[in-house]
């Protein structure tokens, strides 16, 4: 029997999930707001409505065997209700998602499972910030508990005055405060775990942010004792929370070891190169995990890199001539807005040096 | 401006063309007969009608910048009319397709351009067969001029009696006769040529037929003086006929060199592994060629193999657990009919030996 998979969301992550699911012979449906959303273009099974239209949402879910999400910020309560009303199983599990999508419980979970991460506190009043700064020193990092991504919803406060200004402006939202970490580099790694409990992870990637957004990345990161320690902690964590599906950890590499910066309970921009570089890609791994198929050990066949193609407000589109240098993925977004992720190019090469050279060449165009 | 590409046909070749085109940011539409045809599942731009419905066909073409075909047997006259009536350019060019889809003119073209191929003759009367056999000896090979594929429409006649029986049965169809070639192995190679005249070719693949149908293949074939000679002839041929798009040559390897067996003016089952094994896949190469984009030099990053998944009449489908061994491509066909190509699995490995071992493992399941 063909498994029917529904995705809530219609952006590029959903688009690539749909395309990889179709290769596996799964029936891939999407629920999204516009008929020309990136994922709606790649299936004949799109339901177009708002996420406030509960009746249509429920109908959509009841037509699926499994439902999954594109964004970790989908209301977890709504997800739980949809699971109850439909016969579809939802992954990641709504209860778990509720904890992971809120940076407060997310950090608490990490700490509870003894995963290395920066010290933090929940913020309820301005005094919480000054007290935290007294203990850990300035600067301090404020992160919105809900809805932050790509560095949005993150503020670095360098002194008491900044704390005062911040509090005046943002005290109505919910925040956590973290110790500022002086890191050497940023990395990311994704794990996949199926319903039987089999667990695999992808090679670790080095990520490079520009304007708080992933701009380019390379991999695989060479292994080290510190990295092995981190991966061991993460595998234990994924098992402990009984996660099913693909989960991505954004890491800081510091002089004294790796720390978890944030968790994205979903496929992730840092993992797109797995489409060409690995024996299994992150989208396929997520689908194998939630359908409870066997998870093969994952490895990269070459060195690789990725360059995001960021929108520049131009109205016209022409097939990037740079396609020849790498593997182009254009997301089919109808509007080329400034700063928007419009696509990416994957580079494969036999050495890290060659990857970096090719990325530089691409960057020039 | 987004280029609008229309594909006439809705099978697995169209499906993979659509998916690779979407990655390039092209607007991919298909014209096919059923709304659940493999290619109609992977786009929201499918036109469903018959190929006799000229009005709808014409409307479809007039909504495209470029139109291409899935099967070389699309009536070339109709294609020429559609090109004239719409503003879409059609590739391969209808006039050229008319010659290539008929094995008579196809062989004549090969001979004219001095490409090594087996001796042949057009067949008009029974005497043509006996005279051909007198010159080249039995067995002789009869091939239907139009519509043959996967070995269908091919007969090997071992003596005069067989000729008589054949003629009684099939004299109403059009045939060519060829000298029987005792080959050591069968291979295939695809070339892509854009509208500017840039030309590239894929690695050569070794193909293995079972029941006259591609069952499995491996590549890349090691280079040799004989192979280089053949590739040189083919490149010259593709230029001489001014072909635009991807074209596949099925080859015989004999003790004295390579011969062209047949031409398929399209993407080809033998080239599916290029999706994972090469820097550019055959579907992307076809689309780059017809959109007149730059064609990168093509190479394989590893040894590779492919196993076709052939239908066995079973009603049920479950995600092949063998997916972990390789890259699964399921075509989404609604009926699992005996002998039908339902999907394929690509294997990558660091040596030919390892590829063969993995293929054997897969075969067992």
XYZ file of C-alpha atoms in Angstrom:
730
model
C 0.000 0.000 0.000
C 1.284 3.413 -0.907
C 1.808 5.512 2.196
C 0.133 8.871 2.029
C 2.258 11.642 3.484
C 0.900 15.141 4.074
C 3.119 18.140 4.697
C 1.829 21.217 6.469
C 3.601 24.082 4.719
C 4.542 24.882 1.135
C 8.039 26.399 1.108
C 11.322 25.017 -0.187
C 11.746 22.472 2.607
C 8.319 21.038 1.808
C 9.171 21.143 -1.907
C 12.291 19.044 -1.479
C 10.492 16.653 0.893
C 7.797 16.168 -1.752
C 10.283 15.533 -4.552
C 12.314 13.025 -2.562
C 9.150 11.325 -1.294
C 7.892 10.911 -4.842
C 11.128 9.114 -5.693
C 10.430 6.668 -2.895
C 6.970 5.998 -4.289
C 5.176 7.770 -1.451
C 2.028 9.764 -2.193
C 3.059 13.305 -1.280
C 0.440 15.988 -0.523
C 0.965 19.529 0.708
C -1.224 21.968 2.584
C -0.295 25.583 1.935
C -1.701 29.032 1.427
C -1.014 29.758 -2.259
C -1.323 27.594 -5.313
C 2.068 28.722 -6.554
C 3.955 28.086 -3.327
C 7.211 26.196 -4.003
C 5.869 22.830 -2.821
C 2.480 23.202 -4.512
C 4.244 23.347 -7.884
C 5.699 19.864 -7.564
C 2.626 17.769 -6.801
C -0.892 17.393 -8.124
C -2.056 16.898 -4.529
C -1.993 20.371 -2.999
C -4.700 21.686 -0.699
C -4.776 25.471 -0.773
C -6.233 27.245 2.237
C -5.224 29.184 5.326
C -3.889 27.625 8.509
C -6.886 29.119 10.312
C -9.274 26.990 8.233
C -9.567 24.135 10.732
C -12.159 22.193 8.791
C -9.985 21.960 5.681
C -6.897 21.238 7.769
C -8.706 18.389 9.440
C -9.942 16.998 6.137
C -6.409 17.160 4.747
C -4.987 15.260 7.718
C -7.690 12.614 7.593
C -6.661 11.824 3.993
C -3.098 10.988 5.085
C -1.374 8.102 6.817
C 1.343 10.386 8.157
C 1.554 14.136 8.556
C 4.716 16.153 9.041
C 5.553 19.833 9.287
C 7.809 22.187 7.426
C 8.228 24.734 10.219
C 8.803 23.976 13.882
C 6.551 26.917 14.758
C 3.330 25.213 13.723
C 1.082 25.502 16.818
C 1.689 22.264 18.727
C -1.775 22.321 20.331
C -3.440 22.490 16.947
C -1.225 19.652 15.757
C -2.228 17.514 18.731
C -5.907 18.209 18.017
C -5.471 17.326 14.331
C -3.810 14.052 15.266
C -6.648 13.184 17.592
C -9.367 14.031 15.068
C -7.774 12.353 12.067
C -6.322 8.859 11.792
C -2.989 10.234 10.666
C 0.105 9.923 12.835
C 1.996 13.193 13.152
C 5.800 13.487 13.358
C 7.593 15.006 15.123
C 5.132 14.134 17.889
C 3.058 17.205 18.826
C 3.815 16.907 22.551
C 7.537 16.833 21.885
C 7.303 19.621 19.342
C 5.624 21.787 21.992
C 8.782 21.506 24.083
C 11.247 21.957 21.252
C 9.579 24.951 19.593
C 9.839 26.996 22.799
C 13.454 27.873 23.588
C 12.722 27.717 27.303
C 11.768 24.045 27.522
C 14.221 23.296 24.675
C 17.157 24.521 26.774
C 15.766 22.777 29.833
C 15.585 19.487 27.925
C 19.193 19.886 26.751
C 20.378 20.599 30.290
C 18.372 17.723 31.742
C 19.977 15.317 29.294
C 23.431 16.763 30.054
C 24.061 18.033 26.531
C 26.725 20.764 26.492
C 25.065 24.111 25.888
C 25.531 27.677 27.089
C 24.145 28.659 30.515
C 20.695 30.258 30.241
C 17.754 31.513 32.259
C 14.100 32.154 31.619
C 13.318 35.872 31.650
C 10.310 37.195 33.526
C 11.431 40.580 34.719
C 14.192 43.041 33.914
C 16.015 42.051 37.074
C 16.483 38.516 35.673
C 18.692 40.052 32.995
C 20.869 42.126 35.289
C 21.284 39.220 37.677
C 22.252 36.918 34.806
C 24.785 39.495 33.613
C 26.208 39.738 37.124
C 26.818 36.007 37.168
C 28.063 35.497 33.581
C 29.167 38.977 32.498
C 28.222 41.105 29.504
C 27.436 40.764 26.682
C 24.342 38.650 27.186
C 22.229 37.095 24.446
C 18.455 37.482 24.381
C 16.428 35.033 22.318
C 12.703 35.089 21.680
C 11.222 31.894 23.098
C 8.897 31.411 20.110
C 9.208 32.056 16.413
C 12.870 33.013 16.051
C 14.815 31.726 13.056
C 17.822 32.709 10.931
C 18.979 34.937 13.793
C 15.734 36.887 13.878
C 14.510 37.324 17.436
C 18.072 37.353 18.772
C 19.659 40.387 20.481
C 23.095 40.828 21.964
C 23.124 43.336 24.838
C 26.492 44.759 25.760
C 25.708 46.703 28.963
C 23.139 47.772 31.518
C 21.884 50.613 29.345
C 21.192 48.237 26.470
C 19.270 46.029 28.894
C 17.075 48.986 29.848
C 16.361 49.897 26.223
C 15.648 46.309 25.307
C 13.231 45.872 28.188
C 11.324 49.013 27.331
C 10.804 47.790 23.808
C 10.312 44.044 24.135
C 9.120 43.199 27.641
C 5.782 41.959 26.338
C 7.350 39.024 24.500
C 8.814 35.913 26.138
C 12.589 35.592 26.212
C 15.428 33.470 27.410
C 18.832 34.927 28.221
C 22.041 33.084 27.385
C 25.706 33.568 28.131
C 27.504 35.014 25.115
C 29.678 32.332 23.547
C 32.878 33.356 21.808
C 32.962 30.613 19.211
C 35.554 29.674 16.612
C 33.081 28.376 14.079
C 29.479 27.307 13.663
C 28.441 23.830 12.645
C 25.306 21.789 12.227
C 24.471 18.103 12.322
C 21.260 16.208 11.662
C 20.103 12.938 13.182
C 17.318 10.707 11.904
C 15.524 8.213 14.106
C 12.747 5.867 13.042
C 9.805 4.545 15.052
C 11.700 1.335 15.851
C 14.407 3.465 17.479
C 17.117 3.029 14.828
C 19.235 6.149 14.729
C 21.746 7.529 12.211
C 23.411 10.867 11.732
C 24.724 12.889 8.830
C 28.265 14.209 8.482
C 28.825 17.417 10.443
C 28.776 20.600 8.359
C 30.468 23.911 8.892
C 28.034 26.782 8.382
C 28.750 30.406 7.533
C 26.207 33.056 8.353
C 25.917 36.451 6.631
C 23.283 38.934 7.839
C 22.239 36.284 10.404
C 21.280 33.869 7.639
C 23.041 30.760 6.354
C 25.015 31.976 3.369
C 27.289 29.069 2.588
C 28.512 25.852 4.139
C 31.072 23.129 3.645
C 31.499 19.571 4.814
C 32.160 17.082 6.062
C 33.910 18.496 9.132
C 36.898 16.384 10.158
C 36.279 14.272 13.183
C 37.930 14.961 16.549
C 37.636 13.776 20.134
C 35.565 16.862 20.979
C 33.221 16.267 18.054
C 32.799 12.593 18.924
C 31.880 13.582 22.467
C 29.235 16.001 21.168
C 27.791 13.439 18.743
C 27.536 10.889 21.535
C 25.638 13.380 23.700
C 23.298 14.207 20.828
C 22.552 10.584 19.991
C 21.705 9.963 23.642
C 19.527 13.090 23.657
C 17.560 12.055 20.555
C 16.896 8.640 22.093
C 15.997 10.086 25.472
C 13.344 12.410 24.096
C 12.045 9.616 21.798
C 12.279 11.841 18.728
C 11.003 10.386 15.430
C 12.053 11.993 12.150
C 14.958 14.250 11.294
C 16.294 16.741 13.833
C 19.059 19.290 13.342
C 21.421 20.685 15.974
C 23.173 23.991 15.375
C 26.509 23.919 17.182
C 29.197 26.320 18.337
C 32.767 25.099 18.148
C 34.753 26.695 20.970
C 38.291 26.247 22.234
C 37.035 23.907 24.917
C 34.601 21.847 22.866
C 31.260 21.903 21.111
C 28.059 23.434 22.489
C 24.509 23.145 21.189
C 23.306 26.577 20.117
C 19.805 25.702 18.929
C 17.648 22.795 17.836
C 15.599 22.745 14.637
C 13.245 19.740 14.777
C 13.132 19.399 10.978
C 15.171 19.237 7.778
C 17.552 22.169 7.625
C 19.246 24.475 5.122
C 22.639 23.217 6.337
C 21.740 19.719 5.096
C 20.661 20.441 1.519
C 23.994 19.310 0.066
C 23.162 15.784 1.246
C 20.993 15.552 -1.907
C 24.136 15.159 -3.980
C 26.887 14.481 -1.473
C 25.535 11.610 0.624
C 24.254 8.111 0.035
C 20.964 9.270 1.606
C 19.721 12.870 1.695
C 18.110 14.536 4.702
C 14.647 14.652 3.107
C 14.703 10.940 2.304
C 16.065 10.202 5.787
C 13.164 12.085 7.393
C 10.650 10.159 5.286
C 12.330 6.791 5.923
C 12.289 7.609 9.645
C 8.624 8.544 9.905
C 7.501 5.658 7.677
C 9.559 3.390 9.928
C 11.729 2.097 7.092
C 15.278 0.893 7.666
C 17.765 3.737 8.091
C 21.024 3.116 6.264
C 24.311 4.341 7.723
C 24.955 7.734 6.167
C 28.196 8.933 4.658
C 29.428 11.526 2.213
C 31.028 10.325 -0.994
C 33.024 13.527 -1.511
C 33.829 16.917 -0.049
C 31.009 19.341 -0.633
C 29.830 22.878 -0.212
C 26.670 24.876 -0.702
C 25.932 28.459 -1.604
C 22.525 29.955 -0.907
C 21.055 32.098 -3.677
C 19.563 35.092 -1.916
C 16.881 37.292 -3.465
C 17.862 40.705 -4.779
C 14.500 42.191 -5.720
C 15.080 41.699 -9.433
C 11.947 40.990 -11.359
C 13.481 38.825 -14.021
C 14.851 35.341 -13.771
C 17.280 33.660 -16.070
C 18.716 30.210 -15.691
C 21.915 30.828 -13.739
C 24.763 30.136 -16.084
C 26.691 29.036 -13.043
C 24.673 25.815 -13.087
C 27.571 24.044 -14.731
C 29.810 24.527 -11.725
C 27.463 22.744 -9.375
C 24.010 21.347 -8.805
C 21.399 24.064 -8.981
C 18.202 23.968 -6.932
C 15.805 26.796 -7.669
C 12.798 26.889 -5.360
C 10.300 28.377 -7.808
C 9.317 31.287 -5.586
C 7.043 33.641 -7.453
C 8.531 36.758 -5.889
C 12.222 37.565 -5.793
C 12.305 39.558 -2.552
C 15.415 41.054 -1.014
C 17.035 38.653 1.406
C 14.773 35.741 0.528
C 16.255 32.273 -0.020
C 15.536 31.724 -3.721
C 17.635 28.607 -4.270
C 20.986 27.006 -3.654
C 23.882 25.464 -5.515
C 25.694 22.359 -4.301
C 29.363 21.874 -5.093
C 31.117 18.498 -5.021
C 34.896 18.184 -5.126
C 37.665 15.853 -4.079
C 39.106 18.198 -1.428
C 37.984 20.974 0.880
C 40.367 23.332 -0.892
C 38.731 22.639 -4.243
C 35.267 23.144 -2.732
C 36.321 26.551 -1.399
C 37.810 27.531 -4.769
C 34.624 26.616 -6.586
C 32.489 28.481 -4.042
C 34.637 31.561 -4.624
C 34.169 31.264 -8.379
C 30.411 30.952 -7.929
C 30.320 33.902 -5.574
C 31.832 36.127 -8.246
C 28.941 35.621 -10.643
C 11.922 35.328 -17.392
C 11.035 31.797 -16.391
C 11.205 29.515 -19.401
C 8.088 27.472 -19.857
C 8.814 23.919 -20.946
C 6.091 21.545 -22.081
C 6.584 17.801 -22.356
C 4.395 15.675 -24.589
C 4.009 12.420 -22.663
C 3.523 11.494 -19.024
C 5.680 8.429 -18.260
C 8.773 8.074 -16.119
C 11.082 9.868 -18.560
C 8.748 12.879 -18.511
C 8.510 12.586 -14.711
C 12.264 12.818 -14.242
C 12.530 15.629 -16.811
C 9.891 17.565 -14.867
C 11.612 17.068 -11.512
C 15.035 18.074 -12.796
C 13.562 21.047 -14.665
C 11.856 22.266 -11.503
C 15.234 22.248 -9.778
C 16.557 24.521 -12.500
C 13.687 26.923 -11.931
C 11.991 26.112 -15.224
C 8.201 26.029 -15.391
C 7.504 22.386 -16.261
C 4.172 21.330 -17.791
C 3.128 17.945 -19.095
C 0.544 16.808 -21.603
C -0.642 13.272 -20.991
C -3.663 11.028 -21.058
C -4.349 10.290 -17.381
C -4.259 12.507 -14.354
C -2.286 9.914 -12.419
C 0.374 9.315 -15.047
C 3.859 9.351 -13.481
C 4.708 12.857 -14.727
C 1.294 14.350 -13.924
C 1.876 13.551 -10.251
C 4.901 15.805 -9.974
C 3.584 19.116 -11.316
C 0.526 21.292 -10.851
C 0.672 22.066 -14.572
C -0.627 18.927 -16.272
C -2.984 19.000 -19.240
C -4.967 15.779 -19.438
C -6.342 14.785 -22.824
C -5.736 12.409 -25.710
C -3.071 12.888 -28.359
C -5.870 12.991 -30.927
C -7.302 16.148 -29.339
C -5.518 18.595 -31.644
C -7.176 21.694 -30.245
C -6.010 21.007 -26.703
C -2.572 19.947 -27.927
C -2.249 23.208 -29.800
C -3.374 25.242 -26.795
C -0.845 23.419 -24.611
C 2.004 24.157 -27.019
C 1.053 27.802 -27.372
C 1.439 28.194 -23.589
C 5.089 27.063 -23.734
C 8.374 28.585 -24.798
C 9.814 25.174 -25.605
C 8.212 21.799 -26.195
C 9.953 18.439 -26.045
C 8.870 14.825 -26.331
C 9.114 11.779 -24.146
C 8.870 9.202 -26.923
C 10.613 9.346 -30.290
C 7.480 7.896 -31.881
C 5.398 11.029 -31.524
C 4.124 11.695 -35.084
C 6.701 14.070 -36.558
C 4.190 15.655 -38.961
C 1.910 16.562 -36.081
C 4.885 17.972 -34.203
C 5.830 20.137 -37.190
C 2.247 21.429 -37.415
C 2.160 22.197 -33.688
C 5.416 24.131 -33.966
C 4.034 26.157 -36.829
C 0.740 26.948 -35.113
C 2.197 27.789 -31.699
C 5.078 30.095 -30.883
C 6.903 27.313 -29.058
C 10.146 25.895 -30.407
C 10.163 22.106 -30.477
C 13.225 19.922 -29.790
C 14.398 17.620 -31.154
C 13.459 19.425 -34.363
C 10.423 17.752 -35.982
C 12.097 17.409 -39.397
C 15.072 15.639 -37.867
C 12.863 13.509 -35.644
C 11.029 12.306 -38.770
C 14.300 10.835 -40.020
C 15.444 9.396 -36.707
C 12.168 7.746 -35.720
C 12.126 5.659 -38.901
C 14.889 3.042 -38.859
C 15.244 3.301 -42.651
C 16.324 6.952 -42.815
C 18.077 6.532 -39.422
C 20.417 3.886 -40.839
C 20.864 5.883 -44.032
C 21.903 8.929 -41.989
C 24.421 6.854 -40.010
C 25.904 5.419 -43.201
C 26.026 8.804 -44.902
C 27.989 10.250 -41.967
C 30.315 7.212 -41.978
C 29.351 6.019 -38.503
C 30.183 2.328 -38.002
C 26.979 0.317 -38.053
C 25.886 -3.072 -39.343
C 25.062 -3.429 -43.050
C 21.344 -3.046 -43.741
C 18.752 -2.793 -46.486
C 15.237 -1.458 -46.779
C 12.735 -4.284 -47.275
C 10.043 -4.014 -49.901
C 9.563 -7.570 -51.021
C 10.431 -11.031 -49.767
C 13.216 -11.277 -52.321
C 15.027 -8.393 -50.602
C 15.448 -10.662 -47.590
C 16.769 -13.668 -49.418
C 19.178 -11.529 -51.439
C 20.412 -9.842 -48.260
C 20.963 -13.252 -46.666
C 22.875 -14.403 -49.740
C 25.253 -11.492 -49.390
C 25.686 -11.464 -45.569
C 24.617 -14.975 -44.520
C 22.015 -16.159 -41.992
C 20.838 -15.298 -39.405
C 19.419 -11.963 -40.497
C 17.786 -9.385 -38.238
C 14.422 -7.824 -39.108
C 13.482 -4.564 -37.420
C 10.190 -2.698 -37.696
C 10.910 0.727 -39.201
C 8.493 2.493 -36.836
C 7.537 2.004 -33.220
C 10.013 -0.639 -32.062
C 11.542 -0.323 -28.593
C 13.046 -2.536 -25.903
C 13.584 -5.221 -28.532
C 9.925 -5.281 -29.544
C 9.566 -5.264 -33.299
C 12.826 -7.173 -33.744
C 13.050 -10.694 -35.226
C 16.049 -12.892 -35.878
C 15.527 -15.230 -38.825
C 17.859 -18.200 -39.020
C 17.015 -19.667 -42.434
C 14.954 -19.460 -45.631
C 11.970 -21.177 -44.026
C 11.869 -18.582 -41.228
C 11.953 -15.868 -43.889
C 8.900 -17.375 -45.557
C 6.973 -17.600 -42.295
C 7.949 -14.076 -41.300
C 6.846 -12.663 -44.622
C 3.479 -14.395 -44.486
C 2.803 -12.836 -41.104
C 4.333 -9.379 -41.275
C 4.617 -8.266 -44.902
C 2.134 -5.427 -44.354
C 4.469 -3.589 -41.978
C 7.637 -1.727 -43.019
C 10.954 -3.346 -42.132
C 14.662 -3.014 -42.481
C 16.964 -6.020 -42.563
C 20.354 -6.013 -40.850
C 23.330 -8.301 -40.730
C 23.380 -10.276 -37.460
C 26.158 -8.947 -35.229
C 27.858 -11.314 -32.857
C 28.685 -8.841 -30.129
C 30.673 -9.179 -26.931
C 28.653 -6.662 -24.986
C 26.080 -3.902 -25.358
C 26.732 -0.300 -24.378
C 25.039 3.058 -24.595
C 26.215 6.635 -24.632
C 24.326 9.929 -24.633
C 25.369 13.235 -26.162
C 23.863 16.629 -25.443
C 24.145 19.560 -27.837
C 22.739 23.048 -27.314
C 21.459 25.529 -29.869
C 24.822 27.311 -29.988
C 26.416 24.014 -31.044
C 28.238 23.190 -27.789
C 28.421 19.443 -27.407
C 29.213 17.158 -24.459
C 28.810 13.460 -23.824
C 28.193 11.239 -20.822
C 30.393 8.352 -19.731
C 29.734 5.167 -21.716
C 27.594 2.585 -19.931
C 27.473 -1.164 -20.252
C 23.885 -2.388 -20.556
C 22.465 -5.808 -19.787
C 19.221 -6.887 -21.374
C 16.849 -9.546 -20.015
C 13.716 -10.445 -21.989
C 14.809 -7.812 -24.553
C 14.538 -5.071 -21.938
C 17.253 -3.177 -20.041
C 17.560 -5.033 -16.758
C 20.723 -3.620 -15.260
C 23.722 -1.548 -16.266
C 27.102 -0.452 -14.989
C 29.521 2.337 -15.773
C 31.618 4.060 -16.655
C 33.097 1.772 -19.300
C 36.886 2.008 -19.444
C 38.158 3.968 -22.375
C 40.013 2.332 -25.285
C 41.224 3.287 -28.742
C 38.169 1.609 -30.286
C 35.813 3.476 -27.971
C 37.496 6.804 -28.672
C 37.094 6.186 -32.377
C 33.374 5.513 -31.931
C 32.873 8.610 -29.745
C 34.612 10.748 -32.342
C 32.301 9.420 -35.061
C 29.247 10.067 -32.900
C 30.231 13.615 -32.011
C 30.723 14.351 -35.701
C 27.358 12.753 -36.464
C 25.486 14.822 -33.848
C 27.017 18.009 -35.273
C 26.364 16.999 -38.864
C 22.659 16.400 -38.326
C 22.404 19.607 -36.213
C 20.756 17.769 -33.332
C 19.610 19.867 -30.349
C 18.897 18.155 -27.018
C 19.964 14.802 -25.655
C 20.456 11.819 -27.960
C 21.366 8.255 -27.007
C 23.270 5.720 -29.073
C 22.926 2.027 -28.309
C 26.166 0.301 -29.256
C 27.500 -3.197 -29.886
C 31.035 -3.923 -28.768
C 32.563 -6.481 -31.131
C 36.035 -7.955 -31.487
C 36.801 -5.471 -34.230
C 35.324 -2.344 -32.682
C 32.078 -0.597 -31.787
C 28.995 -0.396 -33.998
C 25.868 1.714 -33.560
C 22.897 -0.571 -33.043
C 20.144 2.015 -32.682
C 19.525 5.671 -31.952
C 17.065 6.944 -29.330
C 16.644 10.707 -29.812
C 15.814 11.288 -26.123
C 16.810 10.605 -22.536
C 17.287 6.898 -22.018
C 16.945 4.220 -19.344
C 20.683 3.530 -19.612
C 21.392 7.074 -18.405
C 19.265 7.210 -15.247
C 22.250 6.626 -12.966
C 23.598 10.002 -14.067
C 21.158 11.493 -11.528
C 23.476 10.398 -8.737
C 26.703 9.440 -10.448
C 27.517 12.456 -12.611
C 28.051 16.172 -12.119
C 25.114 16.718 -14.503
C 22.311 14.224 -15.122
C 20.848 13.389 -18.535
C 17.531 15.136 -17.824
C 19.242 18.368 -16.780
C 21.582 18.092 -19.777
C 18.606 17.820 -22.156
C 16.973 20.875 -20.591
C 20.207 22.902 -20.574
C 20.677 21.973 -24.245
C 17.220 22.995 -25.443
C 17.199 26.201 -23.351
C 20.582 26.981 -24.893
C 22.368 27.179 -21.529
C 26.045 26.408 -21.156
C 26.797 22.682 -21.165
C 29.374 21.676 -18.576
C 31.843 18.890 -19.287
C 30.320 15.745 -17.857
C 32.049 13.178 -15.704
C 31.190 10.479 -13.205
C 32.333 10.909 -9.641
C 32.286 7.184 -8.872
C 31.606 3.759 -10.324
C 27.914 3.132 -10.607
C 25.248 0.640 -11.530
C 21.508 0.535 -11.956
C 18.883 -2.138 -11.477
C 15.464 -1.756 -13.072
C 12.516 -2.692 -10.894
C 10.195 -4.636 -13.157
C 6.499 -5.117 -12.454
C 5.310 -8.457 -11.170
C 1.524 -7.988 -11.163
C 1.376 -7.620 -7.384
C -1.346 -5.313 -6.224
C 0.382 -4.053 -3.129
C 3.296 -1.741 -2.802
C 5.580 -1.319 0.134
C 8.610 0.897 0.331
C 11.430 -1.375 -0.840
C 13.601 -2.052 2.177
C 16.468 -2.252 -0.270
C 16.394 1.534 -0.501
C 19.303 1.742 1.909
C 21.627 -0.020 -0.497
C 21.140 2.535 -3.214
C 19.113 5.445 -4.498
C 15.528 4.415 -5.131
C 13.416 5.958 -7.878
C 9.828 4.770 -7.920
C 7.838 6.041 -10.894
C 4.426 6.179 -9.223
C 2.695 4.004 -11.808
C -0.819 3.241 -10.705
C -0.773 -0.303 -12.074
C 1.918 -2.850 -11.328
C 1.763 -4.810 -14.589
C 3.971 -7.767 -15.426
C 7.105 -6.667 -17.220
C 6.470 -2.956 -16.726
C 9.305 -0.682 -15.593
C 8.089 0.400 -12.143
C 11.256 2.082 -10.905
C 14.996 1.725 -10.592
C 17.732 1.742 -7.994
C 21.086 3.422 -8.534
C 24.199 2.060 -6.859
C 27.361 4.078 -6.277
C 30.640 2.471 -5.231
C 34.366 3.017 -5.440
C 35.013 0.107 -7.821
C 33.239 -1.876 -10.507
C 33.617 -4.985 -8.369
C 31.803 -3.352 -5.473
C 29.034 -2.159 -7.804
C 28.525 -5.711 -9.057
C 28.455 -7.088 -5.501
C 25.823 -4.573 -4.452
C 23.740 -5.282 -7.549
C 23.843 -8.978 -6.670
C 22.697 -8.232 -3.121
C 19.840 -6.104 -4.436
C 18.847 -8.764 -6.930
C 18.338 -11.273 -4.131
C 15.620 -9.205 -2.450
